[in-house]
Short mmCIF file of C-alpha atoms in Angstrom, two decimals:
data_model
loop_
_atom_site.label_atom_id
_atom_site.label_comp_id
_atom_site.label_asym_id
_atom_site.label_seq_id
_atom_site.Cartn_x
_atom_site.Cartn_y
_atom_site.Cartn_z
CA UNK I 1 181.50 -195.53 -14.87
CA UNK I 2 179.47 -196.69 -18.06
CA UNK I 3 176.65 -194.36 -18.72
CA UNK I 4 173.15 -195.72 -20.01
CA UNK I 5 170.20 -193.63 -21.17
CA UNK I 6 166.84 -194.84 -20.54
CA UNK I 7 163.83 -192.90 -22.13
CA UNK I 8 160.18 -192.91 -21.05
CA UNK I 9 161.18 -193.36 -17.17
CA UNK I 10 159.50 -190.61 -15.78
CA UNK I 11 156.45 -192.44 -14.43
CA UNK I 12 157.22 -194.27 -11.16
CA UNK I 13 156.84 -197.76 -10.98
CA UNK I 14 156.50 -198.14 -14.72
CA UNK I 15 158.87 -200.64 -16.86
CA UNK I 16 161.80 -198.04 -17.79
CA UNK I 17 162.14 -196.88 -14.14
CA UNK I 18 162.81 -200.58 -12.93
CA UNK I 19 165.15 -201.11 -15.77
CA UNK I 20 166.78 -197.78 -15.01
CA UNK I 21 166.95 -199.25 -11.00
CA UNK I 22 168.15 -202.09 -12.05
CA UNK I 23 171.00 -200.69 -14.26
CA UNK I 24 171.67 -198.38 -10.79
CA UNK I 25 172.00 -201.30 -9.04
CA UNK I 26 174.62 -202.95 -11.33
CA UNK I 27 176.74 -199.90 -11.16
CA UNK I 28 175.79 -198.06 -14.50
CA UNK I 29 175.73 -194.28 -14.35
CA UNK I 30 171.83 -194.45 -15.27
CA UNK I 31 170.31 -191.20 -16.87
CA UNK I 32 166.99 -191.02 -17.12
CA UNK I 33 164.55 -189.60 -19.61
CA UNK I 34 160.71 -188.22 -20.05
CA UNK I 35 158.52 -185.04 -20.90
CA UNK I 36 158.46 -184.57 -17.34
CA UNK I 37 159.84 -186.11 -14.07
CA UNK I 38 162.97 -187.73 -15.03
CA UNK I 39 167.08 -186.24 -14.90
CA UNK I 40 166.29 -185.19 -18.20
CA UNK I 41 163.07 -183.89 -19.38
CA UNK I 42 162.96 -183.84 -23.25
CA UNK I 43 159.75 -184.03 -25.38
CA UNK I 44 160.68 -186.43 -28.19
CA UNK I 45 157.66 -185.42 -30.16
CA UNK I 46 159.98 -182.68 -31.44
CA UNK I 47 162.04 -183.50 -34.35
CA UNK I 48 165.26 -181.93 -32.35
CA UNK I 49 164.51 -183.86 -29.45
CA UNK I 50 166.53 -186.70 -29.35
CA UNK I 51 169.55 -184.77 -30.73
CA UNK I 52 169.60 -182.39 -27.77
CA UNK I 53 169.04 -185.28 -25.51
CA UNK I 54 171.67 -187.33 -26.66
CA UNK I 55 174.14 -184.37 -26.23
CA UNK I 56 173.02 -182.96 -23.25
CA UNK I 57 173.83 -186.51 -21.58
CA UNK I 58 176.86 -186.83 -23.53
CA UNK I 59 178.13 -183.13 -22.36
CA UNK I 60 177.03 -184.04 -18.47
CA UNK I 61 178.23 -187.58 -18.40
CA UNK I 62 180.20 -188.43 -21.18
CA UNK I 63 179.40 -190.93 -24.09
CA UNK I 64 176.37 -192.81 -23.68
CA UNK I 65 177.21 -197.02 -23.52
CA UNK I 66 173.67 -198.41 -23.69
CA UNK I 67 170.40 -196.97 -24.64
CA UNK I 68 167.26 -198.30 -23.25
CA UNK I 69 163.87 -196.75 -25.90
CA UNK I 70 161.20 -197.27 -23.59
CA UNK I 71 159.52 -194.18 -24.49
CA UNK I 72 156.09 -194.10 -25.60
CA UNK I 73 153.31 -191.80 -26.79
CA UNK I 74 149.52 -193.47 -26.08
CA UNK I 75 145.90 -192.22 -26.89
CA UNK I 76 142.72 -193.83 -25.37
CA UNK I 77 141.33 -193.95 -29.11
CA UNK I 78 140.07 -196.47 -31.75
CA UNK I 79 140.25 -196.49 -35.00
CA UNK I 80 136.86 -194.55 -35.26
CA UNK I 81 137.79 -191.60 -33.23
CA UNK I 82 141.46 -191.35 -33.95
CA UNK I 83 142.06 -187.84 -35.44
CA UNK I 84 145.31 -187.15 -37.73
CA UNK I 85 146.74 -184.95 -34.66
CA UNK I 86 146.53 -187.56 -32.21
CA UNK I 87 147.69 -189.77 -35.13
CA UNK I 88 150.88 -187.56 -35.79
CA UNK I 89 151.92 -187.20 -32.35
CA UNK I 90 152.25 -191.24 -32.10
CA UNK I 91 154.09 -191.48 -34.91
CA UNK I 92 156.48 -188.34 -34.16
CA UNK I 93 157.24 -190.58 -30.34
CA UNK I 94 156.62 -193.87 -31.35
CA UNK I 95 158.48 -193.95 -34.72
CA UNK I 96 160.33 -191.26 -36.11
CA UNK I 97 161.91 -190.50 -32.17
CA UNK I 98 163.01 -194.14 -31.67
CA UNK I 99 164.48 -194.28 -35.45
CA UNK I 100 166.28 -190.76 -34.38
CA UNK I 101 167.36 -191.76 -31.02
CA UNK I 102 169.16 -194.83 -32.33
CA UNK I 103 171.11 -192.78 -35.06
CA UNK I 104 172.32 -190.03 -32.46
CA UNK I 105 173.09 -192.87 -30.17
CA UNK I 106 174.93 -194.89 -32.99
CA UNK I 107 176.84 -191.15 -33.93
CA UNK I 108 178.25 -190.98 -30.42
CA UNK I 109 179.05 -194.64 -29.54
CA UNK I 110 182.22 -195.46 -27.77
CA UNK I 111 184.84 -197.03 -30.14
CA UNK I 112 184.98 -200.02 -28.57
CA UNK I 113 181.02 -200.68 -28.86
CA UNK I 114 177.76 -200.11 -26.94
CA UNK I 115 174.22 -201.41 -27.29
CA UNK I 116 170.56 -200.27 -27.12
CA UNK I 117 167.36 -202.14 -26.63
CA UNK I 118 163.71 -201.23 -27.70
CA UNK I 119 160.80 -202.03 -25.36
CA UNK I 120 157.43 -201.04 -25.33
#
């Protein structure tokens, strides 16, 4: 059975959980991924993050066929009150996880392809 990955599905109900369902339902072996709450908690804040990830899933399941990034890191803040922490941990999620997660996904790939898809 084809394994996917989908990040960011901890929270019930939310848009990676029904495309993690829905990936269930068409017979993928669907792992899921969040800080807390999912088959795989991971914090992707940390710069190790999504290497662990990807080979923790790799190691349980085998090699990961699709990748779902519907991870996200979100501060009730304007421009006015944003501070450079709060500012930091977006980008660490947002930017420099999503730009990591594709590379260890695109390390591990299945010779005869895979894909991903971004959503937020």
């Amino acid at each position: 059975m084809a394994v996917a990955l989908v990040t960011g599905a901890g929270r019930p109900g939310g848009i990676a959980a029904g495309i993690a369902a829905r990936l269930n339902d068409e017979g993928w072996d669907v792992a899921t991924s969040d800080v807390d709450g999912a088959d795989y908690p991971c914090d992707l804040s940390s710069p190790s993050g999504p290497r662990e990830l990807v080979g923790t899933v790799r190691r349980d399941r085998g090699p990961i066929e699709a990748l779902v990034l519907s991870h996200a890191h979100d501060v009730e803040s304007g421009v006015l009150d944003t501070n450079a922490e709060s500012f930091d941990a977006h980008m660490a999620v947002n930017a420099r996880a999503t730009l990591l997660m594709i590379a260890e996904f695109a390390r591990q790939v299945p010779s005869h392809g895979g894909a991903f898809s971004a959503r937020y």
